[in-house]
Structure formats: structure tokens, C-alpha cells
PDB file of C-alpha atoms in Angstrom:
ATOM      1  CA  ASP A  24      -8.459  -7.655  13.037  1.00 70.00           C
ATOM      2  CA  GLN A  25      -6.106  -4.290  12.908  1.00 83.00           C
ATOM      3  CA  GLN A  26      -2.294  -5.024  13.417  1.00 92.00           C
ATOM      4  CA  VAL A  27      -1.095  -1.824  12.346  1.00 95.00           C
ATOM      5  CA  LYS A  28      -3.097   1.761  12.951  1.00 94.00           C
ATOM      6  CA  GLN A  29      -3.920   4.703  12.062  1.00 95.00           C
ATOM      7  CA  ASN A  30      -5.641   6.551  14.702  1.00 92.00           C
ATOM      8  CA  SER A  31      -6.299   9.518  12.989  1.00 94.00           C
ATOM      9  CA  PRO A  32      -7.998   9.795   9.751  1.00 93.00           C
ATOM     10  CA  SER A  33      -6.286  13.896   8.843  1.00 96.00           C
ATOM     11  CA  LEU A  34      -4.357  16.353   9.987  1.00 97.00           C
ATOM     12  CA  SER A  35      -3.979  19.890   8.860  1.00 97.00           C
ATOM     13  CA  VAL A  36      -0.771  21.854   9.681  1.00 98.00           C
ATOM     14  CA  GLN A  37       0.121  25.506   8.605  1.00 97.00           C
ATOM     15  CA  GLU A  38       2.686  25.710   5.679  1.00 97.00           C
ATOM     16  CA  GLY A  39       6.339  25.843   7.512  1.00 97.00           C
ATOM     17  CA  ARG A  40       5.316  24.152  10.493  1.00 97.00           C
ATOM     18  CA  ILE A  41       5.699  19.927  11.760  1.00 98.00           C
ATOM     19  CA  SER A  42       3.648  18.003  10.598  1.00 98.00           C
ATOM     20  CA  ILE A  43       3.536  14.220  13.081  1.00 98.00           C
ATOM     21  CA  LEU A  44       1.984  11.562  11.407  1.00 98.00           C
ATOM     22  CA  ASN A  45       1.801   8.613  13.573  1.00 98.00           C
ATOM     23  CA  CYS A  46       0.946   4.425  13.558  1.00 97.00           C
ATOM     24  CA  ASP A  47       0.864   2.021  16.151  1.00 97.00           C
ATOM     25  CA  TYR A  48       1.009  -1.601  15.659  1.00 96.00           C
ATOM     26  CA  THR A  49       0.144  -4.586  17.739  1.00 95.00           C
ATOM     27  CA  ASN A  50       2.625  -7.779  16.433  1.00 93.00           C
ATOM     28  CA  SER A  51       6.054  -7.614  17.396  1.00 92.00           C
ATOM     29  CA  MET A  52       7.704  -9.482  15.623  1.00 92.00           C
ATOM     30  CA  PHE A  53       7.629  -6.881  12.222  1.00 93.00           C
ATOM     31  CA  ASP A  54      10.817  -5.304  11.984  1.00 91.00           C
ATOM     32  CA  TYR A  55      10.782  -3.287   8.559  1.00 94.00           C
ATOM     33  CA  PHE A  56       8.325  -0.257   8.113  1.00 96.00           C
ATOM     34  CA  LEU A  57       7.720   2.124   5.784  1.00 95.00           C
ATOM     35  CA  TRP A  58       5.721   4.899   4.486  1.00 97.00           C
ATOM     36  CA  TYR A  59       4.499   5.594   1.915  1.00 96.00           C
ATOM     37  CA  LYS A  60       2.581   8.627  -0.028  1.00 97.00           C
ATOM     38  CA  LYS A  61      -0.517   8.592  -1.815  1.00 94.00           C
ATOM     39  CA  TYR A  62      -2.117  11.348  -4.348  1.00 93.00           C
ATOM     40  CA  PRO A  63      -6.099  11.100  -5.587  1.00 88.00           C
ATOM     41  CA  ALA A  64      -5.942   8.836  -8.615  1.00 82.00           C
ATOM     42  CA  GLU A  65      -2.025   8.037  -8.904  1.00 88.00           C
ATOM     43  CA  GLY A  66      -0.843   4.511  -6.728  1.00 92.00           C
ATOM     44  CA  PRO A  67       1.240   5.337  -3.007  1.00 93.00           C
ATOM     45  CA  THR A  68       4.915   5.956  -3.791  1.00 94.00           C
ATOM     46  CA  PHE A  69       7.493   5.475  -1.333  1.00 93.00           C
ATOM     47  CA  LEU A  70       8.502   8.240   0.816  1.00 96.00           C
ATOM     48  CA  ILE A  71      10.661   6.543   3.982  1.00 96.00           C
ATOM     49  CA  SER A  72      11.651   3.219   5.367  1.00 95.00           C
ATOM     50  CA  ILE A  73      12.747   1.953   8.946  1.00 96.00           C
ATOM     51  CA  SER A  74      14.009  -1.661  10.164  1.00 94.00           C
ATOM     52  CA  SER A  75      13.937  -1.971  13.579  1.00 92.00           C
ATOM     53  CA  ILE A  76      18.246  -1.860  14.768  1.00 93.00           C
ATOM     54  CA  LYS A  77      17.534   1.971  14.159  1.00 94.00           C
ATOM     55  CA  ASP A  78      14.777   4.032  16.061  1.00 94.00           C
ATOM     56  CA  LYS A  79      15.565   7.018  13.968  1.00 97.00           C
ATOM     57  CA  ASN A  80      15.549   7.759   9.616  1.00 96.00           C
ATOM     58  CA  GLU A  81      16.395  10.570   8.019  1.00 97.00           C
ATOM     59  CA  ASP A  82      15.726  11.756   4.172  1.00 95.00           C
ATOM     60  CA  GLY A  83      14.893  16.049   3.386  1.00 97.00           C
ATOM     61  CA  ARG A  84      12.677  16.677   5.259  1.00 97.00           C
ATOM     62  CA  PHE A  85      10.900  13.770   6.481  1.00 97.00           C
ATOM     63  CA  THR A  86      12.007  11.730   9.349  1.00 98.00           C
ATOM     64  CA  VAL A  87      10.642   8.399  10.523  1.00 98.00           C
ATOM     65  CA  PHE A  88      11.191   7.636  14.584  1.00 98.00           C
ATOM     66  CA  LEU A  89      10.719   3.942  15.508  1.00 97.00           C
ATOM     67  CA  ASN A  90      10.252   2.864  19.097  1.00 96.00           C
ATOM     68  CA  LYS A  91       9.635  -0.686  19.879  1.00 95.00           C
ATOM     69  CA  SER A  92       8.663  -0.666  23.463  1.00 95.00           C
ATOM     70  CA  ALA A  93       5.467   1.342  22.857  1.00 96.00           C
ATOM     71  CA  LYS A  94       5.272   0.142  19.406  1.00 96.00           C
ATOM     72  CA  HIS A  95       5.084   2.831  17.642  1.00 97.00           C
ATOM     73  CA  LEU A  96       6.344   5.319  14.996  1.00 97.00           C
ATOM     74  CA  SER A  97       5.816   8.306  13.642  1.00 97.00           C
ATOM     75  CA  LEU A  98       6.512  10.363  10.630  1.00 98.00           C
ATOM     76  CA  HIS A  99       7.576  14.096  10.957  1.00 98.00           C
ATOM     77  CA  ILE A 100       7.787  16.056   7.905  1.00 98.00           C
ATOM     78  CA  VAL A 101       9.714  19.506   8.500  1.00 97.00           C
ATOM     79  CA  PRO A 102       8.984  21.870   6.989  1.00 97.00           C
ATOM     80  CA  SER A 103       5.280  21.255   5.646  1.00 98.00           C
ATOM     81  CA  GLN A 104       4.456  22.133   1.745  1.00 97.00           C
ATOM     82  CA  PRO A 105       1.113  22.473   0.318  1.00 96.00           C
ATOM     83  CA  GLY A 106       2.613  19.868  -1.897  1.00 96.00           C
ATOM     84  CA  ASP A 107       2.208  17.739   1.371  1.00 97.00           C
ATOM     85  CA  SER A 108      -0.862  16.987   1.075  1.00 97.00           C
ATOM     86  CA  ALA A 109      -1.719  13.729   0.433  1.00 97.00           C
ATOM     87  CA  VAL A 110      -2.784  10.590   2.060  1.00 96.00           C
ATOM     88  CA  TYR A 111       0.194   8.396   4.162  1.00 97.00           C
ATOM     89  CA  PHE A 112       0.181   5.502   4.904  1.00 96.00           C
ATOM     90  CA  CYS A 113       2.678   3.191   7.197  1.00 96.00           C
ATOM     91  CA  ALA A 114       2.460  -0.542   6.455  1.00 95.00           C
ATOM     92  CA  ALA A 115       4.579  -3.174   8.799  1.00 95.00           C
ATOM     93  CA  LEU A 116       6.305  -6.008   6.680  1.00 91.00           C
ATOM     94  CA  GLU A 117       5.171  -9.819   7.350  1.00 89.00           C
ATOM     95  CA  THR A 118       6.332 -12.990   5.615  1.00 85.00           C
ATOM     96  CA  TYR A 119       5.909 -11.739   1.665  1.00 84.00           C
ATOM     97  CA  LYS A 120       3.259  -8.956   1.775  1.00 89.00           C
ATOM     98  CA  TYR A 121       3.162  -5.319   3.830  1.00 92.00           C
ATOM     99  CA  ILE A 122       0.510  -4.931   6.811  1.00 94.00           C
ATOM    100  CA  PHE A 123      -1.126  -1.271   5.630  1.00 94.00           C
ATOM    101  CA  GLY A 124      -2.546   1.320   8.157  1.00 94.00           C
ATOM    102  CA  THR A 125      -5.979   3.161   7.170  1.00 93.00           C
ATOM    103  CA  GLY A 126      -3.882   6.434   5.961  1.00 94.00           C
ATOM    104  CA  THR A 127      -3.877   9.658   7.512  1.00 96.00           C
ATOM    105  CA  ARG A 128      -5.262  12.330   5.325  1.00 96.00           C
ATOM    106  CA  LEU A 129      -2.462  15.380   5.571  1.00 98.00           C
ATOM    107  CA  LYS A 130      -3.829  19.043   4.455  1.00 98.00           C
ATOM    108  CA  VAL A 131      -1.171  21.670   4.559  1.00 97.00           C
ATOM    109  CA  LEU A 132      -2.730  25.291   4.622  1.00 96.00           C
ATOM    110  CA  ALA A 133      -0.427  27.976   2.761  1.00 91.00           C
TER     111      ALA A 133
ATOM    112  CA  LYS B  21      12.549   2.845 -16.793  1.00 61.00           C
ATOM    113  CA  ALA B  22       9.206   2.562 -17.030  1.00 75.00           C
ATOM    114  CA  GLY B  23       6.928   1.964 -13.447  1.00 91.00           C
ATOM    115  CA  VAL B  24       4.196  -0.729 -12.411  1.00 96.00           C
ATOM    116  CA  THR B  25       1.654  -0.935 -15.251  1.00 96.00           C
ATOM    117  CA  GLN B  26      -1.908  -1.602 -14.668  1.00 97.00           C
ATOM    118  CA  THR B  27      -5.010  -2.129 -17.163  1.00 96.00           C
ATOM    119  CA  PRO B  28      -7.282  -1.001 -17.652  1.00 97.00           C
ATOM    120  CA  ARG B  29      -7.470   2.380 -15.373  1.00 96.00           C
ATOM    121  CA  TYR B  30     -11.129   2.519 -15.108  1.00 96.00           C
ATOM    122  CA  LEU B  31     -13.217  -0.495 -15.353  1.00 96.00           C
ATOM    123  CA  ILE B  32     -17.544  -0.385 -15.215  1.00 97.00           C
ATOM    124  CA  LYS B  33     -19.264  -3.621 -14.694  1.00 97.00           C
ATOM    125  CA  THR B  34     -22.149  -5.507 -13.242  1.00 97.00           C
ATOM    126  CA  ARG B  35     -23.108  -6.937 -10.247  1.00 97.00           C
ATOM    127  CA  GLY B  36     -22.580 -11.058 -10.981  1.00 97.00           C
ATOM    128  CA  GLN B  37     -20.540 -10.765 -13.657  1.00 97.00           C
ATOM    129  CA  GLN B  38     -16.748 -11.465 -13.963  1.00 97.00           C
ATOM    130  CA  VAL B  39     -13.460  -8.963 -14.602  1.00 98.00           C
ATOM    131  CA  THR B  40     -10.151  -9.647 -14.929  1.00 98.00           C
ATOM    132  CA  LEU B  41      -6.863  -6.740 -14.194  1.00 98.00           C
ATOM    133  CA  SER B  42      -3.561  -6.801 -15.386  1.00 98.00           C
ATOM    134  CA  CYS B  43      -0.228  -5.876 -14.296  1.00 98.00           C
ATOM    135  CA  SER B  44       3.236  -5.311 -15.787  1.00 97.00           C
ATOM    136  CA  PRO B  45       5.958  -4.808 -13.232  1.00 96.00           C
ATOM    137  CA  ILE B  46       9.148  -3.241 -13.596  1.00 95.00           C
ATOM    138  CA  SER B  47      11.422  -4.981 -15.452  1.00 92.00           C
ATOM    139  CA  GLY B  48      13.879  -8.201 -13.190  1.00 90.00           C
ATOM    140  CA  HIS B  49      10.872  -7.455 -10.715  1.00 92.00           C
ATOM    141  CA  ARG B  50      10.121 -11.012 -10.079  1.00 92.00           C
ATOM    142  CA  SER B  51       7.771 -10.121  -7.358  1.00 94.00           C
ATOM    143  CA  VAL B  52       3.746  -8.889  -7.731  1.00 96.00           C
ATOM    144  CA  SER B  53       1.483  -8.021  -4.852  1.00 96.00           C
ATOM    145  CA  TRP B  54      -1.788  -6.952  -5.063  1.00 97.00           C
ATOM    146  CA  TYR B  55      -4.232  -4.780  -2.654  1.00 96.00           C
ATOM    147  CA  GLN B  56      -7.451  -3.724  -2.570  1.00 96.00           C
ATOM    148  CA  GLN B  57      -7.814  -0.071  -1.297  1.00 94.00           C
ATOM    149  CA  THR B  58     -11.622   1.279  -0.363  1.00 90.00           C
ATOM    150  CA  PRO B  59     -12.271   4.379   1.522  1.00 81.00           C
ATOM    151  CA  GLY B  60     -11.337   3.707   5.486  1.00 75.00           C
ATOM    152  CA  GLN B  61      -9.934  -0.503   5.321  1.00 80.00           C
ATOM    153  CA  GLY B  62      -6.534   1.149   3.882  1.00 85.00           C
ATOM    154  CA  LEU B  63      -5.263  -1.488   1.801  1.00 92.00           C
ATOM    155  CA  GLN B  64      -5.358  -4.744   2.409  1.00 94.00           C
ATOM    156  CA  PHE B  65      -3.519  -7.520   0.885  1.00 95.00           C
ATOM    157  CA  LEU B  66      -4.932 -10.241  -1.890  1.00 97.00           C
ATOM    158  CA  PHE B  67      -1.951 -11.842  -2.816  1.00 95.00           C
ATOM    159  CA  GLU B  68       1.905 -12.187  -3.568  1.00 95.00           C
ATOM    160  CA  TYR B  69       3.218 -14.309  -6.838  1.00 96.00           C
ATOM    161  CA  PHE B  70       6.854 -15.030  -7.041  1.00 94.00           C
ATOM    162  CA  SER B  71       8.523 -16.741 -10.179  1.00 93.00           C
ATOM    163  CA  GLU B  72       4.257 -18.138 -11.123  1.00 94.00           C
ATOM    164  CA  THR B  73       4.005 -19.433  -7.816  1.00 95.00           C
ATOM    165  CA  GLN B  74       1.389 -18.093  -4.952  1.00 95.00           C
ATOM    166  CA  ARG B  75       3.514 -17.552  -2.113  1.00 94.00           C
ATOM    167  CA  ASN B  76       0.837 -15.871   0.184  1.00 93.00           C
ATOM    168  CA  LYS B  77      -3.044 -15.422  -0.033  1.00 94.00           C
ATOM    169  CA  GLY B  78      -4.779 -12.743   1.962  1.00 94.00           C
ATOM    170  CA  ASN B  79      -8.430 -12.950   4.156  1.00 93.00           C
ATOM    171  CA  PHE B  80     -10.606 -12.767  -0.080  1.00 96.00           C
ATOM    172  CA  PRO B  81     -12.628 -14.681  -0.702  1.00 96.00           C
ATOM    173  CA  GLY B  82     -12.071 -17.287  -3.640  1.00 96.00           C
ATOM    174  CA  ARG B  83     -14.091 -14.569  -6.112  1.00 97.00           C
ATOM    175  CA  PHE B  84     -10.705 -13.595  -5.755  1.00 98.00           C
ATOM    176  CA  SER B  85      -7.742 -14.789  -7.859  1.00 97.00           C
ATOM    177  CA  GLY B  86      -4.635 -14.265  -9.335  1.00 97.00           C
ATOM    178  CA  ARG B  87      -2.096 -15.500 -11.332  1.00 97.00           C
ATOM    179  CA  GLN B  88       1.818 -14.785 -12.824  1.00 97.00           C
ATOM    180  CA  PHE B  89       3.115 -15.818 -16.092  1.00 96.00           C
ATOM    181  CA  SER B  90       6.793 -16.671 -16.768  1.00 95.00           C
ATOM    182  CA  ASN B  91       8.154 -13.434 -17.832  1.00 93.00           C
ATOM    183  CA  SER B  92       6.604 -12.007 -14.485  1.00 94.00           C
ATOM    184  CA  ARG B  93       3.179 -10.111 -15.394  1.00 97.00           C
ATOM    185  CA  SER B  94       0.213 -10.555 -13.868  1.00 98.00           C
ATOM    186  CA  GLU B  95      -3.083 -10.933 -14.069  1.00 98.00           C
ATOM    187  CA  MET B  96      -5.877 -11.340 -10.826  1.00 98.00           C
ATOM    188  CA  ASN B  97      -9.457 -12.413 -11.422  1.00 98.00           C
ATOM    189  CA  VAL B  98     -12.582 -11.399  -9.477  1.00 97.00           C
ATOM    190  CA  SER B  99     -16.079 -13.365 -10.015  1.00 95.00           C
ATOM    191  CA  THR B 100     -19.670 -13.088  -9.620  1.00 97.00           C
ATOM    192  CA  LEU B 101     -18.689  -9.284  -9.173  1.00 97.00           C
ATOM    193  CA  GLU B 102     -20.756  -7.377  -5.506  1.00 97.00           C
ATOM    194  CA  LEU B 103     -21.703  -3.605  -5.451  1.00 96.00           C
ATOM    195  CA  GLY B 104     -18.684  -4.511  -2.074  1.00 95.00           C
ATOM    196  CA  ASP B 105     -16.098  -5.809  -4.987  1.00 97.00           C
ATOM    197  CA  SER B 106     -16.135  -1.567  -5.785  1.00 96.00           C
ATOM    198  CA  ALA B 107     -12.350  -0.951  -4.834  1.00 96.00           C
ATOM    199  CA  LEU B 108      -9.461   0.310  -6.387  1.00 95.00           C
ATOM    200  CA  TYR B 109      -6.769  -2.280  -6.852  1.00 97.00           C
ATOM    201  CA  LEU B 110      -2.710  -1.844  -6.821  1.00 96.00           C
ATOM    202  CA  CYS B 111      -0.317  -3.727  -7.991  1.00 97.00           C
ATOM    203  CA  ALA B 112       2.543  -3.518  -6.429  1.00 96.00           C
ATOM    204  CA  SER B 113       6.302  -5.251  -7.821  1.00 95.00           C
ATOM    205  CA  SER B 114       9.747  -5.822  -6.276  1.00 91.00           C
ATOM    206  CA  LEU B 115      12.838  -6.552  -5.939  1.00 85.00           C
ATOM    207  CA  ASP B 116      14.048  -7.108  -2.152  1.00 78.00           C
ATOM    208  CA  SER B 117      12.618  -5.320  -0.242  1.00 73.00           C
ATOM    209  CA  GLY B 118       9.870  -2.013  -0.776  1.00 80.00           C
ATOM    210  CA  TYR B 119       7.468  -1.868  -3.375  1.00 89.00           C
ATOM    211  CA  THR B 120       6.556   0.266  -6.123  1.00 93.00           C
ATOM    212  CA  PHE B 121       3.129   0.456  -6.935  1.00 95.00           C
ATOM    213  CA  GLY B 122       0.960   1.301 -10.292  1.00 95.00           C
ATOM    214  CA  SER B 123      -1.567   3.781 -10.290  1.00 95.00           C
ATOM    215  CA  GLY B 124      -4.193   1.351  -9.692  1.00 96.00           C
ATOM    216  CA  THR B 125      -7.419  -0.200 -11.618  1.00 97.00           C
ATOM    217  CA  ARG B 126     -10.791   1.656 -10.637  1.00 96.00           C
ATOM    218  CA  LEU B 127     -13.745  -0.973 -10.629  1.00 97.00           C
ATOM    219  CA  THR B 128     -16.805  -0.120 -10.120  1.00 97.00           C
ATOM    220  CA  VAL B 129     -19.957  -2.744 -10.233  1.00 97.00           C
ATOM    221  CA  VAL B 130     -23.209  -1.302 -10.307  1.00 97.00           C
TER     222      VAL B 130
END
């Protein structure tokens, strides 16, 4: 049973617009979340994190929002750039491991 | 500062064979985790080691095993390979929270 879900396998956005990637989780005990970006033939790279004591964390063009009551988090990328085209994974921390979603492939169109 | 190094990058094996993959973590990182990535399944947790002890294990058959050495380097072994074991195997090291991933080993079973 998938505890972390990314229901959109793919997303296309025009360059300069906002990209919104969504992630839902089922376990209310999760209290730390990460987003990773992955290019083909490379390992995932860390983007941004958020702890459950916050509802928003910002780092440059990337902002993560956490809605604990809805068990939902989202990653906003503003403005989107062609170099942002990649697969994005959200992950939730459980004891000694992260549980990853299945990923969303973002394509930013020039 | 060297990143996480995984060897080999690519591997082709025949059904029934066994394979050993290697991971060298970032210097000073004592935790090493292994994940399997397949299309549509995201990253599935295999196991995590800390100071040569396995602290957590995912839901994989006993054909998948691992170990960690005193220098924190880790190996994972898959015995009696099946076609379904074809995947990207990712190793990640961490100091506290958050992972740094290697580039992975692409295993193809024919």
C-alpha cells in the first residue's frame, strides 16, 4: 500500500509560469518531508525539505507547502525554467528510511 | 568533497546468476541506504546500515542482502537473479537527516 502518493505522473508547464507538484500521504505520524529532483542517468538530488512544525519553506524559486490536516504537500517552482525538466519525488521520513512517491515528470516548455 | 560513489554504473547479468553492487559513502557519513527504482514504482527501500548494523529492511525477498564494512562502505548482493530485478539500484548516505544519492547502478537481467 502506497503511503506516499504522487497522483500526477507527468506535468507540462510553459517557461516562466508556475509549476505545482503535489504529494499526498496517509500516515499522520510523518513529520519530515523532502523533495528530490532526478535527471536521467543521475541519482536524485535534494531540493528542499519541510518539518511538520512549519507549513511553508522557501528556497529561491522553490517553495514547499505542507497541509497537515489534509496530509498533503506541494512544491511550487516559480518561475519555471527549461532546466527544471526532470522527475520530482516527494519523500516522508519514517524510522531509518524515507518513503518515496512514484514521482512526477515535469516538462518545462520553452 | 567526494560524493557517493557506486560501482559499477552498468551491469548485465543472466537469470539465475548473482550480483554484488558497491557503494562508497561521503566521508564521515555512517548511514548507508539502498533503494531500487523501477518505472512506475518510484524508489523502493531495500535496507539501511549504520556502523555495520542493519537498522531497517524493506519488503524484499531474502535474495536481496547487504552489508556494511568498518569504513562505512556498503555492498548489496542479489542472488538467483530474476528478470524483474532489472532496475536502477541507488545508494544514499546521510549524516543526520536527508540523503545524498549516488548515480546508481543500472542492472539488466537477461
